[in-house]
Coordinates of N, CA and C in Angstrom, one line a residue:
X1 N 57.5 82.8 -87.3 CA 57.5 83.8 -86.3 C 58.6 84.8 -86.6
X2 N 58.3 86.1 -86.6 CA 59.4 87.0 -86.9 C 60.1 87.4 -85.6
X3 N 61.1 88.2 -85.7 CA 61.9 88.6 -84.5 C 61.1 89.4 -83.5
X4 N 60.3 90.3 -84.1 CA 59.5 91.2 -83.2 C 58.6 90.4 -82.3
X5 N 57.9 89.4 -82.9 CA 57.0 88.6 -82.1 C 57.8 87.8 -81.1
X6 N 58.9 87.3 -81.5 CA 59.8 86.5 -80.5 C 60.2 87.4 -79.3
X7 N 60.7 88.6 -79.6 CA 61.3 89.4 -78.5 C 60.2 90.1 -77.7
X8 N 59.0 90.4 -78.3 CA 58.0 91.1 -77.5 C 57.0 90.2 -76.8
X9 N 56.9 89.0 -77.3 CA 55.9 88.1 -76.8 C 56.5 86.7 -76.2
X10 N 57.1 86.0 -77.1 CA 57.5 84.6 -76.7 C 58.6 84.6 -75.7
X11 N 59.8 85.3 -76.0 CA 60.9 85.2 -75.0 C 60.5 85.8 -73.6
X12 N 59.8 86.9 -73.5 CA 59.5 87.4 -72.2 C 58.7 86.3 -71.4
X13 N 57.7 85.7 -72.1 CA 57.0 84.6 -71.4 C 57.8 83.4 -71.0
X14 N 58.8 83.1 -71.8 CA 59.7 82.0 -71.5 C 60.6 82.3 -70.3
X15 N 61.0 83.6 -70.3 CA 61.9 84.0 -69.2 C 61.1 84.0 -67.9
X16 N 59.9 84.4 -67.9 CA 59.0 84.4 -66.7 C 58.8 83.0 -66.2
X17 N 58.6 82.1 -67.2 CA 58.3 80.7 -66.9 C 59.5 79.9 -66.4
X18 N 60.7 80.2 -66.9 CA 61.9 79.5 -66.6 C 63.1 80.4 -66.2
X19 N 62.9 81.2 -65.2 CA 64.0 82.1 -64.8 C 65.3 81.4 -64.5
X20 N 65.3 80.3 -63.9 CA 66.5 79.6 -63.6 C 67.3 79.2 -64.8
X21 N 66.6 78.8 -65.8 CA 67.3 78.4 -67.1 C 68.0 79.6 -67.7
X22 N 67.3 80.8 -67.6 CA 67.8 82.0 -68.2 C 69.1 82.4 -67.4
X23 N 69.0 82.3 -66.1 CA 70.1 82.8 -65.3 C 71.3 81.9 -65.4
X24 N 71.1 80.6 -65.9 CA 72.2 79.7 -66.1 C 73.1 80.2 -67.3
X25 N 72.4 80.9 -68.3 CA 73.1 81.5 -69.4 C 73.9 82.7 -68.9
X26 N 73.3 83.5 -68.1 CA 74.0 84.6 -67.3 C 74.7 85.6 -68.2
X27 N 74.0 86.2 -69.1 CA 74.6 87.2 -70.0 C 73.6 88.2 -70.5
X28 N 74.1 89.4 -70.9 CA 73.2 90.4 -71.5 C 73.5 90.4 -73.0
X29 N 72.5 90.2 -73.8 CA 72.6 90.1 -75.3 C 71.9 91.3 -75.9
X30 N 72.4 91.8 -77.0 CA 71.8 92.8 -77.8 C 71.5 92.2 -79.2
X31 N 70.3 92.3 -79.7 CA 70.0 91.8 -81.0 C 69.6 92.9 -81.9
X32 N 70.2 93.0 -83.1 CA 69.9 93.9 -84.1 C 69.4 93.1 -85.3
X33 N 68.1 93.1 -85.6 CA 67.5 92.3 -86.6 C 67.0 93.3 -87.7
X34 N 67.5 93.1 -88.9 CA 67.2 94.0 -90.0 C 66.0 93.4 -90.8
X35 N 65.3 94.2 -91.6 CA 64.3 93.8 -92.4 C 62.9 93.8 -91.8
X36 N 61.9 93.5 -92.5 CA 60.5 93.5 -92.0 C 60.3 92.6 -90.9
X37 N 59.7 93.0 -89.8 CA 59.6 92.2 -88.6 C 60.8 92.3 -87.7
X38 N 61.8 93.1 -88.0 CA 63.0 93.2 -87.2 C 62.9 94.4 -86.3
X39 N 64.1 94.7 -85.7 CA 64.2 95.8 -84.7 C 65.4 95.5 -83.9
X40 N 65.5 96.2 -82.8 CA 66.6 96.0 -81.8 C 66.1 95.7 -80.5
X41 N 66.7 94.7 -79.8 CA 66.2 94.4 -78.4 C 67.4 94.0 -77.6
X42 N 67.3 94.1 -76.3 CA 68.3 93.6 -75.3 C 67.6 92.6 -74.5
X43 N 68.2 91.4 -74.4 CA 67.7 90.4 -73.5 C 68.7 90.2 -72.4
X44 N 68.2 90.5 -71.2 CA 69.0 90.4 -70.0 C 68.7 89.0 -69.4
X45 N 69.7 88.2 -69.4 CA 69.6 86.8 -68.9 C 70.6 86.7 -67.7
X46 N 70.8 87.8 -67.1 CA 71.8 87.9 -66.0 C 71.2 88.2 -64.7
X47 N 70.8 89.5 -64.5 CA 70.4 89.9 -63.2 C 68.9 90.4 -63.2
X48 N 68.6 91.4 -64.0 CA 67.2 91.9 -64.2 C 66.6 91.2 -65.4
X49 N 66.2 89.9 -65.2 CA 65.7 89.2 -66.4 C 64.6 89.9 -67.1
X50 N 64.7 89.9 -68.4 CA 63.7 90.6 -69.2 C 64.2 91.0 -70.6
X51 N 63.3 91.5 -71.4 CA 63.6 91.9 -72.8 C 63.1 93.3 -72.9
X52 N 64.0 94.2 -73.4 CA 63.5 95.6 -73.7 C 63.9 96.0 -75.1
X53 N 63.1 96.9 -75.6 CA 63.4 97.3 -77.0 C 64.6 98.2 -77.0
X54 N 65.4 98.1 -78.0 CA 66.6 98.9 -78.1 C 67.8 98.0 -77.7
X55 N 69.0 98.3 -78.4 CA 70.2 97.5 -78.1 C 71.0 98.3 -77.0
X56 N 71.2 97.6 -75.9 CA 71.9 98.2 -74.8 C 73.4 98.3 -75.0
X57 N 74.0 99.4 -74.6 CA 75.4 99.6 -74.7 C 76.2 98.6 -73.8
X58 N 75.6 98.1 -72.7 CA 76.3 97.2 -71.8 C 76.1 95.7 -72.2
X59 N 75.6 95.5 -73.4 CA 75.5 94.1 -73.8 C 76.9 93.4 -73.9
X60 N 76.9 92.2 -73.4 CA 78.2 91.4 -73.5 C 78.4 90.7 -74.8
X61 N 77.3 90.6 -75.6 CA 77.3 90.0 -76.9 C 76.2 90.6 -77.7
X62 N 76.6 91.1 -78.9 CA 75.7 91.7 -79.8 C 75.6 90.9 -81.1
X63 N 74.4 90.6 -81.5 CA 74.1 89.8 -82.7 C 73.4 90.6 -83.7
X64 N 74.0 90.6 -84.9 CA 73.4 91.3 -86.1 C 73.0 90.3 -87.1
X65 N 71.7 90.3 -87.5 CA 71.2 89.3 -88.4 C 70.0 89.8 -89.1
X66 N 69.7 89.3 -90.3 CA 68.5 89.7 -91.0 C 67.3 88.9 -90.5
X67 N 66.1 89.5 -90.5 CA 65.0 88.8 -89.9 C 64.7 87.4 -90.6
X68 N 64.9 87.4 -91.9 CA 64.8 86.1 -92.7 C 65.7 85.0 -92.1
X69 N 66.9 85.4 -91.8 CA 67.8 84.4 -91.2 C 67.5 84.1 -89.7
X70 N 67.0 85.2 -89.0 CA 66.6 85.0 -87.6 C 65.5 83.9 -87.6
X71 N 64.6 84.0 -88.5 CA 63.5 83.0 -88.5 C 64.0 81.6 -88.7
X72 N 65.1 81.5 -89.5 CA 65.7 80.2 -89.7 C 66.2 79.6 -88.4
X73 N 66.8 80.5 -87.6 CA 67.4 80.1 -86.3 C 66.3 79.7 -85.4
X74 N 65.2 80.4 -85.4 CA 64.0 80.0 -84.6 C 63.5 78.7 -84.9
X75 N 63.5 78.4 -86.2 CA 63.0 77.1 -86.7 C 64.0 76.0 -86.3
X76 N 65.3 76.3 -86.4 CA 66.3 75.3 -86.2 C 67.5 76.0 -85.5
X77 N 67.6 76.0 -84.2 CA 68.7 76.7 -83.5 C 70.1 76.3 -83.9
X78 N 70.2 75.1 -84.5 CA 71.5 74.7 -85.0 C 71.9 75.5 -86.3
X79 N 71.0 76.2 -86.9 CA 71.3 76.9 -88.1 C 72.2 78.1 -87.9
X80 N 72.3 78.6 -86.6 CA 73.1 79.7 -86.3 C 74.5 79.6 -86.6
X81 N 75.1 78.5 -86.4 CA 76.5 78.3 -86.7 C 76.7 78.4 -88.2
X82 N 75.9 77.8 -89.0 CA 76.0 77.9 -90.5 C 75.9 79.3 -90.9
X83 N 74.9 80.0 -90.4 CA 74.7 81.4 -90.8 C 75.9 82.3 -90.4
X84 N 76.5 81.9 -89.2 CA 77.7 82.7 -88.8 C 78.9 82.5 -89.8
X85 N 79.1 81.2 -90.2 CA 80.2 80.9 -91.2 C 79.9 81.5 -92.6
X86 N 78.6 81.7 -92.9 CA 78.2 82.3 -94.2 C 78.3 83.9 -94.1
X87 N 78.6 84.4 -92.9 CA 78.6 85.9 -92.7 C 77.3 86.5 -92.6
X88 N 76.2 85.7 -92.4 CA 74.9 86.2 -92.2 C 74.5 86.5 -90.8
X89 N 75.3 86.0 -89.8 CA 75.0 86.2 -88.4 C 76.4 86.8 -87.9
X90 N 76.3 88.0 -87.5 CA 77.6 88.7 -87.0 C 77.5 88.8 -85.5
X91 N 78.7 88.6 -84.9 CA 78.8 88.6 -83.4 C 79.8 89.7 -83.0
X92 N 79.4 90.6 -82.1 CA 80.3 91.5 -81.5 C 80.4 91.3 -80.0
X93 N 81.5 91.4 -79.4 CA 81.6 91.2 -78.0 C 82.2 89.8 -77.8
X94 N 81.7 89.1 -76.7 CA 82.2 87.8 -76.3 C 81.7 86.7 -77.2
X95 N 82.5 86.2 -78.1 CA 82.0 85.1 -79.1 C 81.6 83.9 -78.4
X96 N 82.1 83.6 -77.2 CA 81.7 82.4 -76.5 C 80.2 82.5 -76.0
X97 N 79.8 83.7 -75.8 CA 78.4 83.8 -75.4 C 77.5 83.5 -76.6
X98 N 78.0 83.8 -77.8 CA 77.2 83.5 -79.0 C 76.9 82.0 -79.1
X99 N 77.8 81.2 -78.6 CA 77.6 79.7 -78.7 C 76.4 79.3 -77.8
X100 N 76.0 80.2 -76.9 CA 74.9 79.9 -76.0 C 73.5 80.3 -76.6
X101 N 73.6 80.8 -77.8 CA 72.3 81.3 -78.4 C 71.3 80.1 -78.5
X102 N 71.8 79.0 -78.8 CA 70.8 77.8 -78.9 C 70.0 77.7 -77.6
X103 N 70.7 77.9 -76.5 CA 70.0 77.7 -75.2 C 68.9 78.8 -75.0
X104 N 69.2 80.0 -75.6 CA 68.2 81.0 -75.4 C 66.9 80.6 -76.1
X105 N 67.0 80.1 -77.3 CA 65.9 79.7 -78.1 C 65.1 78.5 -77.5
X106 N 65.8 77.8 -76.6 CA 65.2 76.6 -76.0 C 64.6 76.8 -74.6
X107 N 64.8 78.0 -74.1 CA 64.3 78.3 -72.7 C 62.8 78.0 -72.7

């Protein structure tokens, strides 16, 4: 599954089905995914739960990653840490929120 499918289909359905889990994370994330199947999205897991296209300026944590690597994270949420140390997953903003990424993919 590519990032576009995840952010336009899967994650919105997961947020609708499990709003309490999303609110436990309690942050606004921006995702910039490069390559085919990529794009930019904002996932609000704080107040107005949902996913919108485009990276919001008020995001508390911004993730930059290639779609190929994003797909690896979807397959294995634990891969995110390795990709971070390899410089393939970049974090801007609150780095502690990036540690909650695994929870987003498990909602």
